[in-house]
PDB file of C-alpha atoms in Angstrom:
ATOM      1  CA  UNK H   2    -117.667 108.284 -84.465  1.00 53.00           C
ATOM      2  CA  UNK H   3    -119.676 105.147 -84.913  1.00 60.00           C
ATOM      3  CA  UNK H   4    -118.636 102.354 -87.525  1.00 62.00           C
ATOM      4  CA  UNK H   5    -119.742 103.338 -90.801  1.00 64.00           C
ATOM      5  CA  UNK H   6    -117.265 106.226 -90.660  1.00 69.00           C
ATOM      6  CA  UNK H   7    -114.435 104.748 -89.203  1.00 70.00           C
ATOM      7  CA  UNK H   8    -111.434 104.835 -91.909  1.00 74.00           C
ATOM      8  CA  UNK H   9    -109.793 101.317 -92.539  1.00 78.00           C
ATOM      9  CA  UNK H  10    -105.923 101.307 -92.384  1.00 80.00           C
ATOM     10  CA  UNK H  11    -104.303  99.428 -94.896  1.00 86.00           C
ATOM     11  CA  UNK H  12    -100.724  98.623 -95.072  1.00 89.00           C
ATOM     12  CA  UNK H  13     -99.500  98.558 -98.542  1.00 92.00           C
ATOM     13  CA  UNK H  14     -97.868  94.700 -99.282  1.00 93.00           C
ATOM     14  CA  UNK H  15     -94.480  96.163-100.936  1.00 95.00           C
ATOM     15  CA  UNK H  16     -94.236  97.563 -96.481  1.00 95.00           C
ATOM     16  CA  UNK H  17     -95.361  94.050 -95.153  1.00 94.00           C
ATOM     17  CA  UNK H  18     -92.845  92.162 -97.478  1.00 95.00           C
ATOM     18  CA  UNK H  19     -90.171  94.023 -96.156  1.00 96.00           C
ATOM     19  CA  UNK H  20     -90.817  93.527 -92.398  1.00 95.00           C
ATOM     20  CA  UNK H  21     -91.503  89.833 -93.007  1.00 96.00           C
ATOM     21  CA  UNK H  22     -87.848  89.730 -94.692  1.00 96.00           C
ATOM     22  CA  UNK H  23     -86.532  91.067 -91.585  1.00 96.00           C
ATOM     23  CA  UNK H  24     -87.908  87.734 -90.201  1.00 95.00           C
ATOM     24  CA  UNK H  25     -85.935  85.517 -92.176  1.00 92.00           C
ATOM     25  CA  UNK H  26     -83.797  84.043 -89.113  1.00 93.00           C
ATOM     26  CA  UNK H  27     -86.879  83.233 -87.100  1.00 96.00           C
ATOM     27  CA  UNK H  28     -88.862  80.297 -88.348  1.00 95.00           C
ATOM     28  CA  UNK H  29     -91.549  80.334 -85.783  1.00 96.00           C
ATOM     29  CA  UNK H  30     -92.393  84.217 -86.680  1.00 96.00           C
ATOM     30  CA  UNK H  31     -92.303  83.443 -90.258  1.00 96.00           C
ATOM     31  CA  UNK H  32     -95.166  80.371 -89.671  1.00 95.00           C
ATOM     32  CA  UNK H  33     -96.901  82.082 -87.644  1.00 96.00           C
ATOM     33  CA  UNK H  34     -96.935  85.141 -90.483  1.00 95.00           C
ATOM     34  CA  UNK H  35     -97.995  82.473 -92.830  1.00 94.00           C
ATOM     35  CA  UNK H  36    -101.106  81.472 -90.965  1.00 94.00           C
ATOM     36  CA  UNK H  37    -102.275  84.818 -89.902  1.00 94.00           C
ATOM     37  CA  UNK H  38    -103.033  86.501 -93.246  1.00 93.00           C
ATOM     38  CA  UNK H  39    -103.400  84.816 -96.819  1.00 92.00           C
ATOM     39  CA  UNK H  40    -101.401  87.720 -98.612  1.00 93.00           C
ATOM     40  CA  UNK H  41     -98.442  87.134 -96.467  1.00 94.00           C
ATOM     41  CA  UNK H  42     -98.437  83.360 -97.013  1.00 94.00           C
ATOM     42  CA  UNK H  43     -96.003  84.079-100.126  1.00 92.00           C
ATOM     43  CA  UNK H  44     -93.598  86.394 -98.530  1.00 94.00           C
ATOM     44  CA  UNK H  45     -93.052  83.685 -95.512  1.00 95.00           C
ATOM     45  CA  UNK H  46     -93.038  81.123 -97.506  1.00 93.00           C
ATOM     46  CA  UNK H  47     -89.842  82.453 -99.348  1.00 93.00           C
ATOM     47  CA  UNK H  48     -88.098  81.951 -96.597  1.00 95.00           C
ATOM     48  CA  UNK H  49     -89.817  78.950 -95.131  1.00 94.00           C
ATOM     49  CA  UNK H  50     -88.947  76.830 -97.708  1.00 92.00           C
ATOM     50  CA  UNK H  51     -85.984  79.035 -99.787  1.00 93.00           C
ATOM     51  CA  UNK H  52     -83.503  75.507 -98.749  1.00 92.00           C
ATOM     52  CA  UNK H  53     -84.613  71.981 -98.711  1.00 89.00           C
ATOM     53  CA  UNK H  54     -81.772  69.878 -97.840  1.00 85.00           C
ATOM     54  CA  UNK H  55     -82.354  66.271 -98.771  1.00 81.00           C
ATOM     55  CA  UNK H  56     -79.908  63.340 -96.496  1.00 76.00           C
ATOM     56  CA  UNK H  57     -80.094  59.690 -97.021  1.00 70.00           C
ATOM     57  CA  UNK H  58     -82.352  58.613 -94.180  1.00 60.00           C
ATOM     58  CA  UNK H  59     -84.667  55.994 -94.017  1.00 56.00           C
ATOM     59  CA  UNK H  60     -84.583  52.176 -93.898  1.00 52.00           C
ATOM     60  CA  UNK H  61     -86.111  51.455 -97.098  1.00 54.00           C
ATOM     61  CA  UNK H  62     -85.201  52.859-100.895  1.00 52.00           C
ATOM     62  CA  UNK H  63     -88.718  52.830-101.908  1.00 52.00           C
ATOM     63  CA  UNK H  64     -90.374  54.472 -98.885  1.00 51.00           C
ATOM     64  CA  UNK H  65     -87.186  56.905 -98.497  1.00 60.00           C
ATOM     65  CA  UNK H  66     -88.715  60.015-100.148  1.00 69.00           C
ATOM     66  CA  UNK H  67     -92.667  58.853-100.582  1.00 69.00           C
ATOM     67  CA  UNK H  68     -93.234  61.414 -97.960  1.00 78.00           C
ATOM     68  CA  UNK H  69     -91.806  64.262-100.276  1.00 80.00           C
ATOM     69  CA  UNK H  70     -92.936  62.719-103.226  1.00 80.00           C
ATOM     70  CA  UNK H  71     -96.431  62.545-102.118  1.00 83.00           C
ATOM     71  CA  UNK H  72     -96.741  66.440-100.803  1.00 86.00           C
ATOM     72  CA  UNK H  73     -94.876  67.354-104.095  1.00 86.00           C
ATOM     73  CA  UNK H  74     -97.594  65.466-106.533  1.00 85.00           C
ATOM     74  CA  UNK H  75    -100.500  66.660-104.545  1.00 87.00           C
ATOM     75  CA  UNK H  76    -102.768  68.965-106.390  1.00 88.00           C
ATOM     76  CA  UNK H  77    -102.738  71.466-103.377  1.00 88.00           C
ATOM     77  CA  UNK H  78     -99.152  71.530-103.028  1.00 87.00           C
ATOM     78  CA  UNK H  79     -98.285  75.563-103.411  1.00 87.00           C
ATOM     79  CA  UNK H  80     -94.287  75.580-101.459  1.00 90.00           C
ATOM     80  CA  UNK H  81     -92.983  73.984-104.272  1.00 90.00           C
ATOM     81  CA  UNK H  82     -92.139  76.936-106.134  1.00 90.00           C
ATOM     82  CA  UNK H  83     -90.915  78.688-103.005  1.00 93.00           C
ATOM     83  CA  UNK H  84     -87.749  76.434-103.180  1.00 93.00           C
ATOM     84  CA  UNK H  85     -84.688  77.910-104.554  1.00 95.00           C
ATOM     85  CA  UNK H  86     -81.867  75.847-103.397  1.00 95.00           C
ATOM     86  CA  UNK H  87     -81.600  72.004-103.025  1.00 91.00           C
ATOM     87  CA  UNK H  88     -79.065  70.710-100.706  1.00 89.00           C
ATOM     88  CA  UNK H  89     -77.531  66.814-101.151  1.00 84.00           C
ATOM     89  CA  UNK H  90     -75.741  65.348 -98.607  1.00 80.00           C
ATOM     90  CA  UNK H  91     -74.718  62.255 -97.568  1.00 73.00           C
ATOM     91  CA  UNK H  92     -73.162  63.963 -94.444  1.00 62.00           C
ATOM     92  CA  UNK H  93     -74.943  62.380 -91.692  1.00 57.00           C
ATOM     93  CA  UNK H  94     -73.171  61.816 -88.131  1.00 56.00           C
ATOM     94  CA  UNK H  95     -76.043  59.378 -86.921  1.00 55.00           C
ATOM     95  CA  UNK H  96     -75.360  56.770 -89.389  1.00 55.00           C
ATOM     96  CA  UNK H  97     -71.770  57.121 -91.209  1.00 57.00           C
ATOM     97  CA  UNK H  98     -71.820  54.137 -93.181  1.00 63.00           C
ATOM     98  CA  UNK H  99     -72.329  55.102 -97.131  1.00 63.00           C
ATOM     99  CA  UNK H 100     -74.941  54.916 -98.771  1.00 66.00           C
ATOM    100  CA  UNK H 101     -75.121  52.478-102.046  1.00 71.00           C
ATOM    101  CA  UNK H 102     -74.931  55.506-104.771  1.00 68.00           C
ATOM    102  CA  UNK H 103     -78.766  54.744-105.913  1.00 73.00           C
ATOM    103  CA  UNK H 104     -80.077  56.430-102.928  1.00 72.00           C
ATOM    104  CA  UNK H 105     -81.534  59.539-104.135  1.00 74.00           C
ATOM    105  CA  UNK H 106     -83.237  57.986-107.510  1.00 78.00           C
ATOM    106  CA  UNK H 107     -86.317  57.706-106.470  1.00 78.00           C
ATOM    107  CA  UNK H 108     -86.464  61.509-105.700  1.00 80.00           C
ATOM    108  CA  UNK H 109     -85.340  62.299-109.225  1.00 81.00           C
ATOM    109  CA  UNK H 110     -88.544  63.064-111.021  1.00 81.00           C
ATOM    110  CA  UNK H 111     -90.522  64.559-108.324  1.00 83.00           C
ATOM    111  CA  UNK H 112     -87.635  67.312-108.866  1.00 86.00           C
ATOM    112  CA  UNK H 113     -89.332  68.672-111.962  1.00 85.00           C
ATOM    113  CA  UNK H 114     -92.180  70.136-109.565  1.00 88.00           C
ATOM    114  CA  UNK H 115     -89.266  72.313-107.750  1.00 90.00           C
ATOM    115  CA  UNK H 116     -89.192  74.998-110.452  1.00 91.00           C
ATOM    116  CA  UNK H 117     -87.440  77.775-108.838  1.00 93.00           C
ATOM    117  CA  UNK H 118     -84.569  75.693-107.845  1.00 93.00           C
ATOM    118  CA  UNK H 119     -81.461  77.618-109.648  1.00 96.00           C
ATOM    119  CA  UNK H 120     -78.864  76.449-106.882  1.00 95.00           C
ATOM    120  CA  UNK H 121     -77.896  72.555-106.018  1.00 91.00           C
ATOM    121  CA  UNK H 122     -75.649  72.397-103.234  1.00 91.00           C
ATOM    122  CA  UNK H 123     -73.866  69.303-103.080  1.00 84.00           C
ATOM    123  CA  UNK H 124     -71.907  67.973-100.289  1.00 82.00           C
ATOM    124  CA  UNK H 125     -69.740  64.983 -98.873  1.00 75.00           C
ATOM    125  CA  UNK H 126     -70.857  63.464-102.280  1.00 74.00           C
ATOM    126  CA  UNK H 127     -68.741  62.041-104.962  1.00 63.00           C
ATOM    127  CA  UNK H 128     -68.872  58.867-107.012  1.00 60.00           C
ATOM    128  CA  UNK H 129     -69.405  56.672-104.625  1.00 61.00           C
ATOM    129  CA  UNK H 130     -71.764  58.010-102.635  1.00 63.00           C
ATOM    130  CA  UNK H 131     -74.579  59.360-105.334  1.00 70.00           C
ATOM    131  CA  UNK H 132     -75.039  58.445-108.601  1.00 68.00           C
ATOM    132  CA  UNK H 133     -75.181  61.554-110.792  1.00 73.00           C
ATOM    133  CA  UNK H 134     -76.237  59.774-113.968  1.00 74.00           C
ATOM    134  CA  UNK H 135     -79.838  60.041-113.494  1.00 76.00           C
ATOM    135  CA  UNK H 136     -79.571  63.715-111.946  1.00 77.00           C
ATOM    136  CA  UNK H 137     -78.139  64.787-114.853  1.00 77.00           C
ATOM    137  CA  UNK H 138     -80.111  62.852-117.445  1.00 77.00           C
ATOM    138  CA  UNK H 139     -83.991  64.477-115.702  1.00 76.00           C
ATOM    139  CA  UNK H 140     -83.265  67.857-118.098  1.00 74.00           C
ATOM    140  CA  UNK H 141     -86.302  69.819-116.705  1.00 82.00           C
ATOM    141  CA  UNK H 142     -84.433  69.880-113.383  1.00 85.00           C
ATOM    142  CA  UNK H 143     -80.804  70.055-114.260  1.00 86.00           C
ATOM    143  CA  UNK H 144     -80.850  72.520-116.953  1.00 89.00           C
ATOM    144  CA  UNK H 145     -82.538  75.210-114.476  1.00 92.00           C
ATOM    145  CA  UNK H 146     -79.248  74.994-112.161  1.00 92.00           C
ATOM    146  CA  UNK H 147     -77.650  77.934-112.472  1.00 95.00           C
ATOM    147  CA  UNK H 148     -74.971  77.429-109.324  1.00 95.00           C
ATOM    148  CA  UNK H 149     -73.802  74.345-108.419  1.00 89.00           C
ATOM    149  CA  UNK H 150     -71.914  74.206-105.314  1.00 90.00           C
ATOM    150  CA  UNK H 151     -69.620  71.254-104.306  1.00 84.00           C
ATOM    151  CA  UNK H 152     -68.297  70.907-101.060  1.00 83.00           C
ATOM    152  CA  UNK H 153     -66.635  68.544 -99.271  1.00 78.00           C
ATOM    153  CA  UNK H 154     -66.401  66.457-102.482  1.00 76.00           C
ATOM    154  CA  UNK H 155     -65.494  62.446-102.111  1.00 71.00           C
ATOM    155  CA  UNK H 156     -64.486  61.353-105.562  1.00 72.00           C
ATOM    156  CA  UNK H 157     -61.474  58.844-105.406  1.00 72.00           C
ATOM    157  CA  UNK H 158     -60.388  59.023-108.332  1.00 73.00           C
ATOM    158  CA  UNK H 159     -60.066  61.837-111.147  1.00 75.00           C
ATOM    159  CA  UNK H 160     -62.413  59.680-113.353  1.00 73.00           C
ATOM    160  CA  UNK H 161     -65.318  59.625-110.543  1.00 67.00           C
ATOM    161  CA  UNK H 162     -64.671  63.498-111.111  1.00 71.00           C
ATOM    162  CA  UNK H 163     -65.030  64.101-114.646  1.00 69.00           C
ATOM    163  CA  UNK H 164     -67.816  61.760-114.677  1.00 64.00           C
ATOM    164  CA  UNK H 165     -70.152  64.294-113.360  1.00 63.00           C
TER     165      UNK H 165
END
């Protein structure tokens, strides 16, 4: 049989999804299925980047995020709709002094470019930790949450609880 008659196998893409969802536990596999083939780049990518937790980190408020920021407003930037659940937390074992409550602000309107984001986990957070006044005020992002989750919550007072 020489090569002009040789069949081609293909594997329909509803088959490679599924093994590629058995993968969702092991992030190497799932890279590595991202880099191998461009039709598979989607499927791994759902599970790649389905969480983005976000702690507060960093030595200075303006540079905290510009990392993020940056990859988000990049015109080649294609995970960002692959995100389905952001995770806050001020949780951190390395450094457990609080954070002032502005920390996340200047993350708040690169949120807009997460667009698949129906799930905002929040946790160790209350009043005086995160200041929820400008989360709730960017309405692109907040009025695609569909499940909000809070856990571990540190409000001191009833107030710092029904001011969310």
């Amino acid at each position: 049989m020489n090569k002009m008659q040789r069949k081609q196998f293909v594997i329909p893409q509803e088959i490679i999804d599924q093994f590629i969802d058995h993968l969702y536990h092991d992030r190497g596999a799932l890279k590595a299925c991202a880099l191998a083939c461009r039709s598979w780049v989607s499927s791994s990518r759902y599970h790649l980047f389905g969480i983005i937790a976000l702690f507060p980190l960093g030595d200075g408020e303006d540079g905290r995020f510009s990392g993020l920021l940056g990859v988000l407003d990049h015109p080649l930037c294609t995970f960002a709709s692959s995100v389905r659940t952001l995770c806050i937390s001020t949780d951190d074992e390395q450094n457990p002094t609080l954070p002032p409550p502005t920390w996340a602000e200047s993350l708040i309107p690169g949120l807009a470019k997460l667009v698949s984001v129906k799930s905002l986990i929040a946790f160790a957070i209350g009043g005086r930790r995160f200041g929820w006044g400008p989360l709730f005020s960017s309405t692109t992002f907040i009025t695609q949450i569909t499940h909000l989750r809070l856990e571990c919550p540190d409000f001191i007072t009833f107030e710092d609880f029904t001011g969310l």
